[in-house]
C-alpha positions as a LaTeX table, in Angstrom:
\begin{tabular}{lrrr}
\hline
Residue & $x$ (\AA) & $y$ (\AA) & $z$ (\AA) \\
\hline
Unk1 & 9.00 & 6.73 & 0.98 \\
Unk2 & 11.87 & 5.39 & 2.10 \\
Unk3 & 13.05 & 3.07 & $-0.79$ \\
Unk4 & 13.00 & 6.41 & $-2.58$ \\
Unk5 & 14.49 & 9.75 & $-2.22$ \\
Unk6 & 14.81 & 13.16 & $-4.04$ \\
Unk7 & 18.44 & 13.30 & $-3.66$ \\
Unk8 & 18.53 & 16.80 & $-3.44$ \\
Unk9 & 17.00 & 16.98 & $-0.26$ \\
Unk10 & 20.33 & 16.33 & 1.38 \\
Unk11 & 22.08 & 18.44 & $-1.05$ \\
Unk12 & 19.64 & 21.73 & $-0.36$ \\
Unk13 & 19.82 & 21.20 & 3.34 \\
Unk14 & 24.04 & 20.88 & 3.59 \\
Unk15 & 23.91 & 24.14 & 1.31 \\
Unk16 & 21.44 & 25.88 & 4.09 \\
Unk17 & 23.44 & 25.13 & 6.58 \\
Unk18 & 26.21 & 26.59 & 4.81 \\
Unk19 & 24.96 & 29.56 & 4.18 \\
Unk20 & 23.69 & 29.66 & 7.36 \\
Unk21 & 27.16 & 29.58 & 9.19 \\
Unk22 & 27.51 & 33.65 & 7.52 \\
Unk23 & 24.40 & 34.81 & 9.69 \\
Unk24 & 24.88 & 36.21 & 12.59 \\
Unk25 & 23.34 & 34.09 & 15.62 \\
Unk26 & 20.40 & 36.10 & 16.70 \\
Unk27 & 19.31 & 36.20 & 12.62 \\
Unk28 & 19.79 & 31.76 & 12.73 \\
Unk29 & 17.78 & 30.92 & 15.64 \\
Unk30 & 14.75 & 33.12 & 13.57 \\
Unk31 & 15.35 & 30.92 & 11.06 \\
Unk32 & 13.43 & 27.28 & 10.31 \\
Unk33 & 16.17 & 25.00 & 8.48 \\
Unk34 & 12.98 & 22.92 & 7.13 \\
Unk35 & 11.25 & 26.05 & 5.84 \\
Unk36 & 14.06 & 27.52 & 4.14 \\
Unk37 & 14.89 & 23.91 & 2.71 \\
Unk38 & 11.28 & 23.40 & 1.48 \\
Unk39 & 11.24 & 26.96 & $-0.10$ \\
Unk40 & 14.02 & 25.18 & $-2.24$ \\
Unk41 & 13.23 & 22.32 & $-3.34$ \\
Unk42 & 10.14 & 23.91 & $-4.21$ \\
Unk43 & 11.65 & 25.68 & $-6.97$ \\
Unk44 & 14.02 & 23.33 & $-8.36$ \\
Unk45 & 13.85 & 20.25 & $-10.72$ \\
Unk46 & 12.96 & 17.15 & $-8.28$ \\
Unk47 & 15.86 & 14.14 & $-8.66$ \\
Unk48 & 14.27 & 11.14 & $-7.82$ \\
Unk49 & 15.78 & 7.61 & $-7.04$ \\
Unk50 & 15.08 & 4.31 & $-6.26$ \\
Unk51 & 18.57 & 2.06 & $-6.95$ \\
Unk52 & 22.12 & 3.19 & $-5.79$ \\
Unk53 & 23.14 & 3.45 & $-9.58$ \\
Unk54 & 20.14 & 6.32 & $-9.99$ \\
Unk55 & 21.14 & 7.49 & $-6.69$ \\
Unk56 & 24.99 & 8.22 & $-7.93$ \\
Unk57 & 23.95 & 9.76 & $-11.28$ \\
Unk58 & 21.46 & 12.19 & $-9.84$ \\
Unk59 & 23.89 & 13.71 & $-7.11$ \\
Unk60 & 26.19 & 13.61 & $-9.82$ \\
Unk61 & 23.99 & 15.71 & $-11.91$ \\
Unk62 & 23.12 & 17.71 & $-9.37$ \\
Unk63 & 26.20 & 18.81 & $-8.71$ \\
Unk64 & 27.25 & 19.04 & $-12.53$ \\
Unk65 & 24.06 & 20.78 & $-13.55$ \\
Unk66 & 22.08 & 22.37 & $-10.51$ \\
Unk67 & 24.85 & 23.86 & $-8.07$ \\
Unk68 & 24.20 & 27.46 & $-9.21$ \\
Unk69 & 20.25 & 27.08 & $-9.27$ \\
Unk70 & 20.60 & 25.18 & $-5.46$ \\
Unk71 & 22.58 & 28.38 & $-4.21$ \\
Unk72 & 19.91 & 30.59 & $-5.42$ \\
Unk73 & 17.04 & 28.56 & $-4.23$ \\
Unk74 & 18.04 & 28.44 & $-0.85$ \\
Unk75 & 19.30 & 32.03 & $-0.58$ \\
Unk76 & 15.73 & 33.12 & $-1.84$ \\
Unk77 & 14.23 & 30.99 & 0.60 \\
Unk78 & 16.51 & 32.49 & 3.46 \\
Unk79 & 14.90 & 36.27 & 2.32 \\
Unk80 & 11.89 & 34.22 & 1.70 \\
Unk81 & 10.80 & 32.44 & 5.28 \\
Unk82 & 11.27 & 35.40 & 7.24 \\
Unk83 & 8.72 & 37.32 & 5.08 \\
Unk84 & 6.20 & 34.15 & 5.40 \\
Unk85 & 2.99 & 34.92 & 7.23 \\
Unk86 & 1.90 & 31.74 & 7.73 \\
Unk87 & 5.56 & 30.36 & 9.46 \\
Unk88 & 4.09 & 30.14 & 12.87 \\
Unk89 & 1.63 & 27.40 & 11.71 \\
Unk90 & 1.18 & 24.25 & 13.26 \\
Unk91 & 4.10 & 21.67 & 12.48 \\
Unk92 & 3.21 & 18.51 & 10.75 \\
Unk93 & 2.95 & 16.14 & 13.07 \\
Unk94 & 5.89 & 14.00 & 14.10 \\
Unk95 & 4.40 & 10.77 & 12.92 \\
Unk96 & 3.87 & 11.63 & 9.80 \\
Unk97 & 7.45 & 12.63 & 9.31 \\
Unk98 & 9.35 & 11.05 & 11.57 \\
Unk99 & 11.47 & 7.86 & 10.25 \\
Unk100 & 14.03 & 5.70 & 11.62 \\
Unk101 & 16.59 & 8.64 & 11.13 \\
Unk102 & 15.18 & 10.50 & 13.48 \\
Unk103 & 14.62 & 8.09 & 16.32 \\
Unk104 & 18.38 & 6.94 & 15.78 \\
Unk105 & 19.45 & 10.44 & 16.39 \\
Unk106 & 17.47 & 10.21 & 19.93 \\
Unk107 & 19.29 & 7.26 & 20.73 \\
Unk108 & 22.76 & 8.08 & 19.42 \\
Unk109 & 21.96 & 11.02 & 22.56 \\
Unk110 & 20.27 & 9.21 & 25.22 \\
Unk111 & 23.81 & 6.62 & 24.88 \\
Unk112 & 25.98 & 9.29 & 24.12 \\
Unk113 & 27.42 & 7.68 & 21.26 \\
Unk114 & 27.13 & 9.90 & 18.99 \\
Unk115 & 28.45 & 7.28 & 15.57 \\
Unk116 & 25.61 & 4.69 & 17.02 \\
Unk117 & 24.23 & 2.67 & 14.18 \\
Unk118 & 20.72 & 0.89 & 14.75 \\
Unk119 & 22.89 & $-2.83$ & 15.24 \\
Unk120 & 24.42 & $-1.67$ & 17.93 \\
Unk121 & 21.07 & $-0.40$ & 19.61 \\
Unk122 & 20.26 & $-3.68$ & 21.22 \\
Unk123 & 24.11 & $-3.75$ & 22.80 \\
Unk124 & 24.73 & 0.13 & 24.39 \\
Unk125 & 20.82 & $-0.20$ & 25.37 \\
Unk126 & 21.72 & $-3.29$ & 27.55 \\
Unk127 & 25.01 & $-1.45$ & 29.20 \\
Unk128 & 23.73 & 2.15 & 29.93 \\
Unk129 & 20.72 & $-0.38$ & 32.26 \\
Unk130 & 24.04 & $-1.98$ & 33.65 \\
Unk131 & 25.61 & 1.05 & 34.14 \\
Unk132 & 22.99 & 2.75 & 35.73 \\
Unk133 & 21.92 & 0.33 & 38.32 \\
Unk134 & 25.32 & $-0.24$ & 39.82 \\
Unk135 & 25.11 & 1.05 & 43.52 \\
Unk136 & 27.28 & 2.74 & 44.42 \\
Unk137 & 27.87 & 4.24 & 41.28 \\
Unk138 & 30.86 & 3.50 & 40.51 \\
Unk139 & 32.15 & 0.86 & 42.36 \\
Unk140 & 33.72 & $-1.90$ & 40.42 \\
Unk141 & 33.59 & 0.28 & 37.14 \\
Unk142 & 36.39 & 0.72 & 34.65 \\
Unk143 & 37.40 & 4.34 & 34.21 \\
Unk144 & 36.19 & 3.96 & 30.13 \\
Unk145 & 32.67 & 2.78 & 32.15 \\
Unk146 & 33.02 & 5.93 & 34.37 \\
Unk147 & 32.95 & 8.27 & 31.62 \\
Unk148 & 30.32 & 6.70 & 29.87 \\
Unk149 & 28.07 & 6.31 & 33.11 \\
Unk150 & 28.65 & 10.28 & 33.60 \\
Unk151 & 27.67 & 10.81 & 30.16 \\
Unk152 & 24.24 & 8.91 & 30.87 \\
Unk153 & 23.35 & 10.47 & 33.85 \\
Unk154 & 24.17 & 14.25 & 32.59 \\
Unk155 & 21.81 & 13.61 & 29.24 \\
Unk156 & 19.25 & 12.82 & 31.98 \\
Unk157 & 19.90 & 15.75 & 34.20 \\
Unk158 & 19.92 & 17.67 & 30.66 \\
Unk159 & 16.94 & 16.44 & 29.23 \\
Unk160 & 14.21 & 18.91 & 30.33 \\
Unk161 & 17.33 & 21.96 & 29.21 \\
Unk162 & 16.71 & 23.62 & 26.17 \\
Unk163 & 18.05 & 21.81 & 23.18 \\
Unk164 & 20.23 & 22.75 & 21.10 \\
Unk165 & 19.84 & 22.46 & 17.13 \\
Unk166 & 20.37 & 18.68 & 16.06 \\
Unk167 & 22.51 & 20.22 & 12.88 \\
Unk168 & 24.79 & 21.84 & 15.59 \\
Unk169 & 25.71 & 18.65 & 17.43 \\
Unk170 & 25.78 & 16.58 & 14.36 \\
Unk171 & 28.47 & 18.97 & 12.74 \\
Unk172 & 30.50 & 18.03 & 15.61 \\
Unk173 & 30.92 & 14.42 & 14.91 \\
Unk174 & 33.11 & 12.57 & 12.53 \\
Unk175 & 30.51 & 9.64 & 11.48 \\
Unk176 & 32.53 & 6.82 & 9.93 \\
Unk177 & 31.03 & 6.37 & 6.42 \\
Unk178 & 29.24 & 9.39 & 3.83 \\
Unk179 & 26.13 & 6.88 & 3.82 \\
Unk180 & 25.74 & 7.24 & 7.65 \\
Unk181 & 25.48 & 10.83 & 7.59 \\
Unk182 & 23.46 & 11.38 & 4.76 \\
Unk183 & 21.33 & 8.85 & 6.83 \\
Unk184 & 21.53 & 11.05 & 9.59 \\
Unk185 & 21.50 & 14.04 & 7.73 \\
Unk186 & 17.91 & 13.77 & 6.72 \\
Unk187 & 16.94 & 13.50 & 10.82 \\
Unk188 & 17.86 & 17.41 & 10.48 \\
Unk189 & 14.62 & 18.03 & 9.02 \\
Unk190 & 10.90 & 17.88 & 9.08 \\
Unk191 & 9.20 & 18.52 & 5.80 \\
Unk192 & 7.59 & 16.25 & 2.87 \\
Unk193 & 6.64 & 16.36 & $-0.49$ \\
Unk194 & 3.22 & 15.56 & $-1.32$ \\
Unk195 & 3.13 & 14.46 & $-3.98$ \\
Unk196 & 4.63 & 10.84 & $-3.21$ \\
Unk197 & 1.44 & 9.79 & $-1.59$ \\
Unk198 & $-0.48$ & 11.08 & $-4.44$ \\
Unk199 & 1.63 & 9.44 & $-6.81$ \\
Unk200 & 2.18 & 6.01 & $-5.09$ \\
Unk201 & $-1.41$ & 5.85 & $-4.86$ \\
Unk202 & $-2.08$ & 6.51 & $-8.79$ \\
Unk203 & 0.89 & 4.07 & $-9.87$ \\
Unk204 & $-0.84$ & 1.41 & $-7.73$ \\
Unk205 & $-4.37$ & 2.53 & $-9.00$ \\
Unk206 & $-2.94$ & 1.88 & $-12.65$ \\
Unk207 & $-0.92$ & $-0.94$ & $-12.57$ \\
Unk208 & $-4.24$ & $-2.88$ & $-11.21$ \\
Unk209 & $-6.15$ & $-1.13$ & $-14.64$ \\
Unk210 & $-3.24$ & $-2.16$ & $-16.72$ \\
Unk211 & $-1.82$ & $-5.23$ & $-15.47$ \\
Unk212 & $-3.03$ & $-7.08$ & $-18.82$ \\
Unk213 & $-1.14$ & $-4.87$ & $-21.35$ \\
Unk214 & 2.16 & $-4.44$ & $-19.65$ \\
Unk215 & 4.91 & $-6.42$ & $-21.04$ \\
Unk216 & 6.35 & $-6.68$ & $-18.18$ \\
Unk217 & 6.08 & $-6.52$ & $-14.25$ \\
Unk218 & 7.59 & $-2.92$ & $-13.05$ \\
Unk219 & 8.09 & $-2.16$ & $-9.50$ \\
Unk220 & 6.14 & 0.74 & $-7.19$ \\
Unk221 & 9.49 & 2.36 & $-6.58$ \\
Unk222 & 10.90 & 2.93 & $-10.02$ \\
Unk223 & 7.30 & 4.29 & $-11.46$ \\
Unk224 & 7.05 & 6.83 & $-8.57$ \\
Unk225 & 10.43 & 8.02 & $-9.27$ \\
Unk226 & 10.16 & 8.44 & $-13.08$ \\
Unk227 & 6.88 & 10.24 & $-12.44$ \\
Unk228 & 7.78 & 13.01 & $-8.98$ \\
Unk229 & 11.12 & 13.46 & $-11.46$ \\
Unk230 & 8.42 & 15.07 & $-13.90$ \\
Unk231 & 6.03 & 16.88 & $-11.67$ \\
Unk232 & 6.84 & 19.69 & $-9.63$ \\
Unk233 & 8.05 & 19.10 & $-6.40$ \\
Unk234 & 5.24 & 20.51 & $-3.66$ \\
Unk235 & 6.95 & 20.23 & 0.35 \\
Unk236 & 5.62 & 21.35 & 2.65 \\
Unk237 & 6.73 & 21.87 & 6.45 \\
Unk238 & 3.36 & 22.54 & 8.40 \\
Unk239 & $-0.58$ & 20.80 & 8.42 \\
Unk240 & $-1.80$ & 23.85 & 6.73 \\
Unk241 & 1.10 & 23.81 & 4.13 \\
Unk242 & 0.06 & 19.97 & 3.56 \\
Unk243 & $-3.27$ & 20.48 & 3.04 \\
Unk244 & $-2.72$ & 23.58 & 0.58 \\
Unk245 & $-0.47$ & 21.88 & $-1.25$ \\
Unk246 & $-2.50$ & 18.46 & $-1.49$ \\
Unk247 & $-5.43$ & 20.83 & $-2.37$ \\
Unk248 & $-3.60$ & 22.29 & $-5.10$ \\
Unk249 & $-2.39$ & 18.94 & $-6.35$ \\
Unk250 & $-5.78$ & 17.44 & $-6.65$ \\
Unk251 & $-7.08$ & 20.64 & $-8.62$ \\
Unk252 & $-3.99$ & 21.52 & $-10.67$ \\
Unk253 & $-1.67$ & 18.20 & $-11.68$ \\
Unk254 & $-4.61$ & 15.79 & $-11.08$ \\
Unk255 & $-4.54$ & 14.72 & $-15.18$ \\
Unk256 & $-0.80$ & 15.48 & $-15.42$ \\
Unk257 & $-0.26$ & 13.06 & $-12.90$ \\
Unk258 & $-2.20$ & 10.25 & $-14.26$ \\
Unk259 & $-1.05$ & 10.80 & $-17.70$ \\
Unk260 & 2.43 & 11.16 & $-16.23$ \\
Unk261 & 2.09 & 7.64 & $-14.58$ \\
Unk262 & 0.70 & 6.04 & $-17.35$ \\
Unk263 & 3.49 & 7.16 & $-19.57$ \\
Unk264 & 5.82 & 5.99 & $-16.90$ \\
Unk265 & 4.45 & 2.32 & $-16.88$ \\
Unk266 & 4.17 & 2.11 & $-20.45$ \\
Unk267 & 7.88 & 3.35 & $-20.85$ \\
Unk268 & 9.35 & 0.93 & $-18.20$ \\
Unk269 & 7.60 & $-2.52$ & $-19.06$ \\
Unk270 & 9.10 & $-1.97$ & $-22.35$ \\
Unk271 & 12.13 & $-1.39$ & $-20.27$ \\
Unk272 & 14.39 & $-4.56$ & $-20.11$ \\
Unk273 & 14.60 & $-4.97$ & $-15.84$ \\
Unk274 & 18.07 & $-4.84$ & $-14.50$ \\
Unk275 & 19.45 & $-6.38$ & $-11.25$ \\
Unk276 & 20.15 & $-3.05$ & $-9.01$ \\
Unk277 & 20.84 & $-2.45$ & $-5.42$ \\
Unk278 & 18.47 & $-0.18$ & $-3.28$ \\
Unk279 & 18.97 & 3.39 & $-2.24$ \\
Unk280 & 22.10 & 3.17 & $-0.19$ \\
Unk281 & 20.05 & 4.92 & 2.47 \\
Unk282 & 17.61 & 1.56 & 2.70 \\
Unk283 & 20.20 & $-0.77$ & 3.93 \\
Unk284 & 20.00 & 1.44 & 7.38 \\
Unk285 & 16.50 & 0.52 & 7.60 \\
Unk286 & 17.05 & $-3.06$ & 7.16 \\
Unk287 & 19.25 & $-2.49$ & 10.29 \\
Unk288 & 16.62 & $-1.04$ & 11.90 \\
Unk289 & 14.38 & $-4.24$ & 11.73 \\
Unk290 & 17.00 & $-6.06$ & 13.20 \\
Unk291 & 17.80 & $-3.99$ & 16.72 \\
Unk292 & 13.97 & $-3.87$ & 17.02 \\
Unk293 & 13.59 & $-7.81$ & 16.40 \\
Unk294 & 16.42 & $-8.18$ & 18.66 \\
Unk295 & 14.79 & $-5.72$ & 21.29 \\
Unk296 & 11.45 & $-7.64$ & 21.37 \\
Unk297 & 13.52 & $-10.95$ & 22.20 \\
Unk298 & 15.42 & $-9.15$ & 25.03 \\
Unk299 & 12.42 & $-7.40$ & 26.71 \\
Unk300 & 9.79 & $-9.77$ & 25.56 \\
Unk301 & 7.54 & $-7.22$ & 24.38 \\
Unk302 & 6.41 & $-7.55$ & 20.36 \\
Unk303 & 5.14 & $-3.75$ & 20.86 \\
Unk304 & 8.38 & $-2.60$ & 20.83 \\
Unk305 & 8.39 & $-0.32$ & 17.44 \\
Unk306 & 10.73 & 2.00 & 15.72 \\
Unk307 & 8.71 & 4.62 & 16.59 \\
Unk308 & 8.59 & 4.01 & 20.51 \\
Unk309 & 11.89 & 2.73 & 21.56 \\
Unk310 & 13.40 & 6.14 & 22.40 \\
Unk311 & 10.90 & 6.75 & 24.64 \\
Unk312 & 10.71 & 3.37 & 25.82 \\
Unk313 & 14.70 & 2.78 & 26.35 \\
Unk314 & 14.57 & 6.57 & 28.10 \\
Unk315 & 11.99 & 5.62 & 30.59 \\
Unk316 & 13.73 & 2.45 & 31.33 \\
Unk317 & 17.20 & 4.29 & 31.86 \\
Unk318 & 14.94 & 6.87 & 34.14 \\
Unk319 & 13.57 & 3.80 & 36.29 \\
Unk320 & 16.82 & 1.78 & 36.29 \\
Unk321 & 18.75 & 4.59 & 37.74 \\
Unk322 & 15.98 & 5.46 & 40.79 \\
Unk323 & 16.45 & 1.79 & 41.66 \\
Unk324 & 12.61 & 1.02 & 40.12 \\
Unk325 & 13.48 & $-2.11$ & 38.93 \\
Unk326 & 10.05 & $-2.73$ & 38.35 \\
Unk327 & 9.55 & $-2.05$ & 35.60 \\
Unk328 & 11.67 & $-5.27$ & 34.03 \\
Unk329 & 8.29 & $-7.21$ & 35.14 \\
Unk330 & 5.36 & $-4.71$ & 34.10 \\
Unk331 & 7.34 & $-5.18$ & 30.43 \\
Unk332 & 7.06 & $-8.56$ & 30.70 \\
Unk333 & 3.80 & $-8.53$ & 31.65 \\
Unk334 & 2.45 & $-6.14$ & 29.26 \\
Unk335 & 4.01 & $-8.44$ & 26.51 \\
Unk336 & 1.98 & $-11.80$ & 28.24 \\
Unk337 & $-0.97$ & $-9.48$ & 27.78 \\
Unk338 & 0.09 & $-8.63$ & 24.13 \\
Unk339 & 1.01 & $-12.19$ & 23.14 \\
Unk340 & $-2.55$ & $-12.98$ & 24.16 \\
Unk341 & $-4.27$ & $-10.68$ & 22.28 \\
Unk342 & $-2.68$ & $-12.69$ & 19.02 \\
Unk343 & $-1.48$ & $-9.46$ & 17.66 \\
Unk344 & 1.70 & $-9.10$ & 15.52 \\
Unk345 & 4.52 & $-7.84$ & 16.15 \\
Unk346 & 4.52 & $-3.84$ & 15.75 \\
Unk347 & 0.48 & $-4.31$ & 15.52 \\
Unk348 & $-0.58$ & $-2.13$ & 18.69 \\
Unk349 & 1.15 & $-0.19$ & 21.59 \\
Unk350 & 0.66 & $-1.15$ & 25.47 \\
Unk351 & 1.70 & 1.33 & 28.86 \\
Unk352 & 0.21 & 1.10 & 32.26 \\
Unk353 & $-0.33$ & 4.47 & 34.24 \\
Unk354 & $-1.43$ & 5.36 & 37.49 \\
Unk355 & $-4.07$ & 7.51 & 38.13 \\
Unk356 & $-6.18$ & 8.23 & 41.68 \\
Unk357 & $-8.74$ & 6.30 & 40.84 \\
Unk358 & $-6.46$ & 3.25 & 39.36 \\
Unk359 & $-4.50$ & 1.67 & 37.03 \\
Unk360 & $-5.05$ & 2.30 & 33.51 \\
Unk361 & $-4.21$ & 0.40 & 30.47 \\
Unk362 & $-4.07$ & 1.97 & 27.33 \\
Unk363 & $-3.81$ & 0.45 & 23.62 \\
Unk364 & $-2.87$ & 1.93 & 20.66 \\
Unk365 & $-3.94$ & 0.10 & 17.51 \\
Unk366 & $-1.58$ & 1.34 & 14.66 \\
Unk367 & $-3.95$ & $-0.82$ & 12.39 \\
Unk368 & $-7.55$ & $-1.48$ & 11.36 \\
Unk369 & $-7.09$ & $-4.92$ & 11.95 \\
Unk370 & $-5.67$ & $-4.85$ & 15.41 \\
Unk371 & $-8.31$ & $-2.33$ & 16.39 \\
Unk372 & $-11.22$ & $-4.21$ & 14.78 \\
Unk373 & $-10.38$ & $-7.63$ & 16.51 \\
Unk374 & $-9.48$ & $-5.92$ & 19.93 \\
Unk375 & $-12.83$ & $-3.70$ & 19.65 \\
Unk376 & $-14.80$ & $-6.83$ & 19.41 \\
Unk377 & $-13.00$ & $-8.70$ & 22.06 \\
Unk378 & $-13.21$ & $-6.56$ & 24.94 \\
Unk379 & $-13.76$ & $-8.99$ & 27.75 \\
Unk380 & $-11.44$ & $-10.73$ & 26.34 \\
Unk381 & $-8.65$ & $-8.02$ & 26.80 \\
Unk382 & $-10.18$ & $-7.60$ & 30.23 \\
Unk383 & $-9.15$ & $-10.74$ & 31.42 \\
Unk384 & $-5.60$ & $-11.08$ & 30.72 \\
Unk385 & $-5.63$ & $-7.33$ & 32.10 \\
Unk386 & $-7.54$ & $-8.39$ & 35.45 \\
Unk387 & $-5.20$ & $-11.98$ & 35.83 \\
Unk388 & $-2.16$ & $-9.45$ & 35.30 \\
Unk389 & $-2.90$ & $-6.47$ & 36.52 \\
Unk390 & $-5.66$ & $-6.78$ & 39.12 \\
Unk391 & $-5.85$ & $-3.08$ & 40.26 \\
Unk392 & $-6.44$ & $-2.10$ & 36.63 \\
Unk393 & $-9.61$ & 0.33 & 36.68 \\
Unk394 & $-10.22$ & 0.63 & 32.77 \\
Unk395 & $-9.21$ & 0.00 & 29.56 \\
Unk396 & $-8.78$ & 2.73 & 26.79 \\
Unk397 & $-8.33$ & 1.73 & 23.26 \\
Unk398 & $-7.26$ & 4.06 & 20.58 \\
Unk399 & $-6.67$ & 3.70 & 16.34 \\
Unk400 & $-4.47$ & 5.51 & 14.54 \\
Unk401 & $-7.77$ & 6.79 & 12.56 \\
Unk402 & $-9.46$ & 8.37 & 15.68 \\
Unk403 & $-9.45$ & 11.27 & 17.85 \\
Unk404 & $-11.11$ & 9.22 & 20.84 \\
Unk405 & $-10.52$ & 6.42 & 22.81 \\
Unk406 & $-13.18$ & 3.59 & 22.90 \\
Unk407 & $-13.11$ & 2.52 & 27.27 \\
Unk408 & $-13.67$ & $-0.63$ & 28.87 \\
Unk409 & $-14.87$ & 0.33 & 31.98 \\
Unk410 & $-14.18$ & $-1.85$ & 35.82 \\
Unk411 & $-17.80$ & $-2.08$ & 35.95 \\
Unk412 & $-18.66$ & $-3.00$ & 32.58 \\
Unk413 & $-16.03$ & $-6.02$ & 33.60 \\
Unk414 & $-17.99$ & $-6.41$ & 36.27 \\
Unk415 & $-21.27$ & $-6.91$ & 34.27 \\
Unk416 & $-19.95$ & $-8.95$ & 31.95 \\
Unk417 & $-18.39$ & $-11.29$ & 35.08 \\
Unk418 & $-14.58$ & $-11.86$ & 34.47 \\
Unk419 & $-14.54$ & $-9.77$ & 38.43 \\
\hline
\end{tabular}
């Protein structure tokens, strides 16, 4: 949930690192930040907010109230991880907890710019591709350009190293505003609490059974925080953590929550509704938008998403600075083939790959709609592939809700005559 936030999340995981910084280095690298961090917030009160006036008075209590209880918690869950059978369990997967943060963090790397913000994304993108494809190297370059080409071209000799922590090289930097790095502060970690989906779902469930008696309209937001701020907090930093704790949600707090969110919605539509800014931490995500708006425009590609411009931006870099300029036009072309399809913006995903026996285009749908309509439109698909991409030798189509691909095959375009 991103226009809410348990506040103490950032709180738990600067303390952790603290405490941290007294271990000796063979004892940190055993140690998960997320599970420790998890452990903690596990056994402390959750503080929930969704303006930036709630978001000031729960650090502030938090501070004022918890700081004792948040040293505890997290020196428990130091003893505690490296006693936990089950810490060598599958990681949730990346989608699932990845956000904007995150993928900034990538970026803020792959430019070496380490104080990047996501409005500047569209900009340092655009020079590191000039920077790379000057030949020679460094011919005509400003000495400020030097540097920043070397800096390029050693994260891309780096890149298959081992990493380092990302709390290691972000203690390093001097970002240029607190709401910045708590923004990037919460890339440091992987975990989630699971009760937000459970919640959001049962506020949204309610409000549709009680939309007649409620004196007033209250938002999504402000219900789900009044209601996790009275349920126990339940993160979890692994697939089998999620689906224990979900499990024990559904058998153990199912009634508490409902009752909980119907007290909630009764309590704030008596509320009178005042005016109140966001989360200070939402405004970076409104940046986000932007860049990747921005980014679509430049390349002329509407796939272009949050989630896959690092990887996007690092393969361009990659190809830029082997001289494979090509791949200016397969982006283009991949965005015809995308325009074509009617799909909106951020709908689907589109690559190309070569194989031995051909090209391959692959789609991922990240919703039911996009897959549904390009399911039932194969041919279609097939021929602004074929007019495009003539060499292509099938088609794979995935959704976000399957495990498989559904594949449009050279000789089923054959049969159906757009070869």
């Amino acid at each position: 949930m991103t226009s809410l936030k348990n506040v103490l999340e950032e709180i738990v995981v600067v303390e952790v690192q603290e405490q941290l910084k007294h271990l000796s280095q063979t004892a940190r690298e055993a140690i998960n930040l997320s599970e420790v961090a998890a452990f903690a917030l596990n056994r402390l009160p959750a503080l929930y907010a969704s303006t930036s006036r709630g978001w000031l008075q729960q650090r502030k209590r938090a501070h004022n109230e918890l700081q004792q209880q948040i040293v505890s918690a997290v020196q428990q869950g130091l003893l505690g991880v490296k006693r936990d059978p089950l810490r060598k369990s599958t990681k949730i997967a990346a989608s699932k907890v990845e956000t904007p943060a995150h993928i900034l963090t990538k970026l803020q790397k792959l430019f070496s710019k380490p104080t990047l913000q996501w409005h500047q994304v569209p900009q340092f993108f655009q020079e590191a591709l000039t920077l790379v494809s000057h030949t020679p190297e460094y011919v005509s370059l400003s000495v400020n350009d030097r540097n920043r080409l070397r800096d390029i071209k050693g994260y891309l000799q780096r890149k298959d190293a081992p990493q380092h922590g990302l709390r290691d090289w972000q203690n390093n930097v001097e970002l240029p505003n607190p709401e910045l790095n708590s923004y990037i502060l919460s890339a440091s970690y992987f975990l989630t609490n699971v009760l937000e989906d459970l919640a959001k779902q049962e506020v949204k469930n309610q409000l549709i059974h009680m939309a007649n008696v409620l004196p007033r309209k209250v938002g999504v937001d402000d219900v789900c925080a009044y209601v996790l701020n009275r349920l126990p907090a339940l993160y979890a930093t692994t697939e089998q953590g999620v689906i224990w704790q979900t499990q024990k949600a559904k058998e153990q707090l199912s009634s508490q929550i409902e009752s909980t969110v119907i007290q909630s919605l009764m309590t704030l539509g008596k509320t009178p509704r005042r005016l109140a800014d966001p989360i200070p931490l939402l405004k970076f995500e409104g940046d986000c938008e932007q860049a990747i708006s921005e980014l679509r425009l430049i390349f002329q590609r509407e796939d272009i998403t949050w989630q896959n411009i690092a990887t996007l931006a690092e393969y361009a870099i990659e190809h830029e600075r082997q001289g494979m300029t090509y791949w200016r036009q397969q982006w283009r072309m991949l965005g015809q083939i995308y325009s074509e399809m009617y799909l909106k913006p951020g709908d689907a995903e589109l690559s190309l790959s070569h194989t031995a026996d051909g090209e391959i285009l692959t789609v991922r749908a990240h919703t039911k709609e996009a897959f549904g309509w390009l399911a039932d439109n194969p041919k279609n698909l097939g021929i602004s592939t074929l007019r495009l991409f003539p060499a292509v030798a099938e088609i794979e189509l995935y959704g976000f809700f399957l495990d498989f691909s559904i594949n449009y095959t050279r000789e089923e375009m054959a049969a159906d005559g757009i070869i």
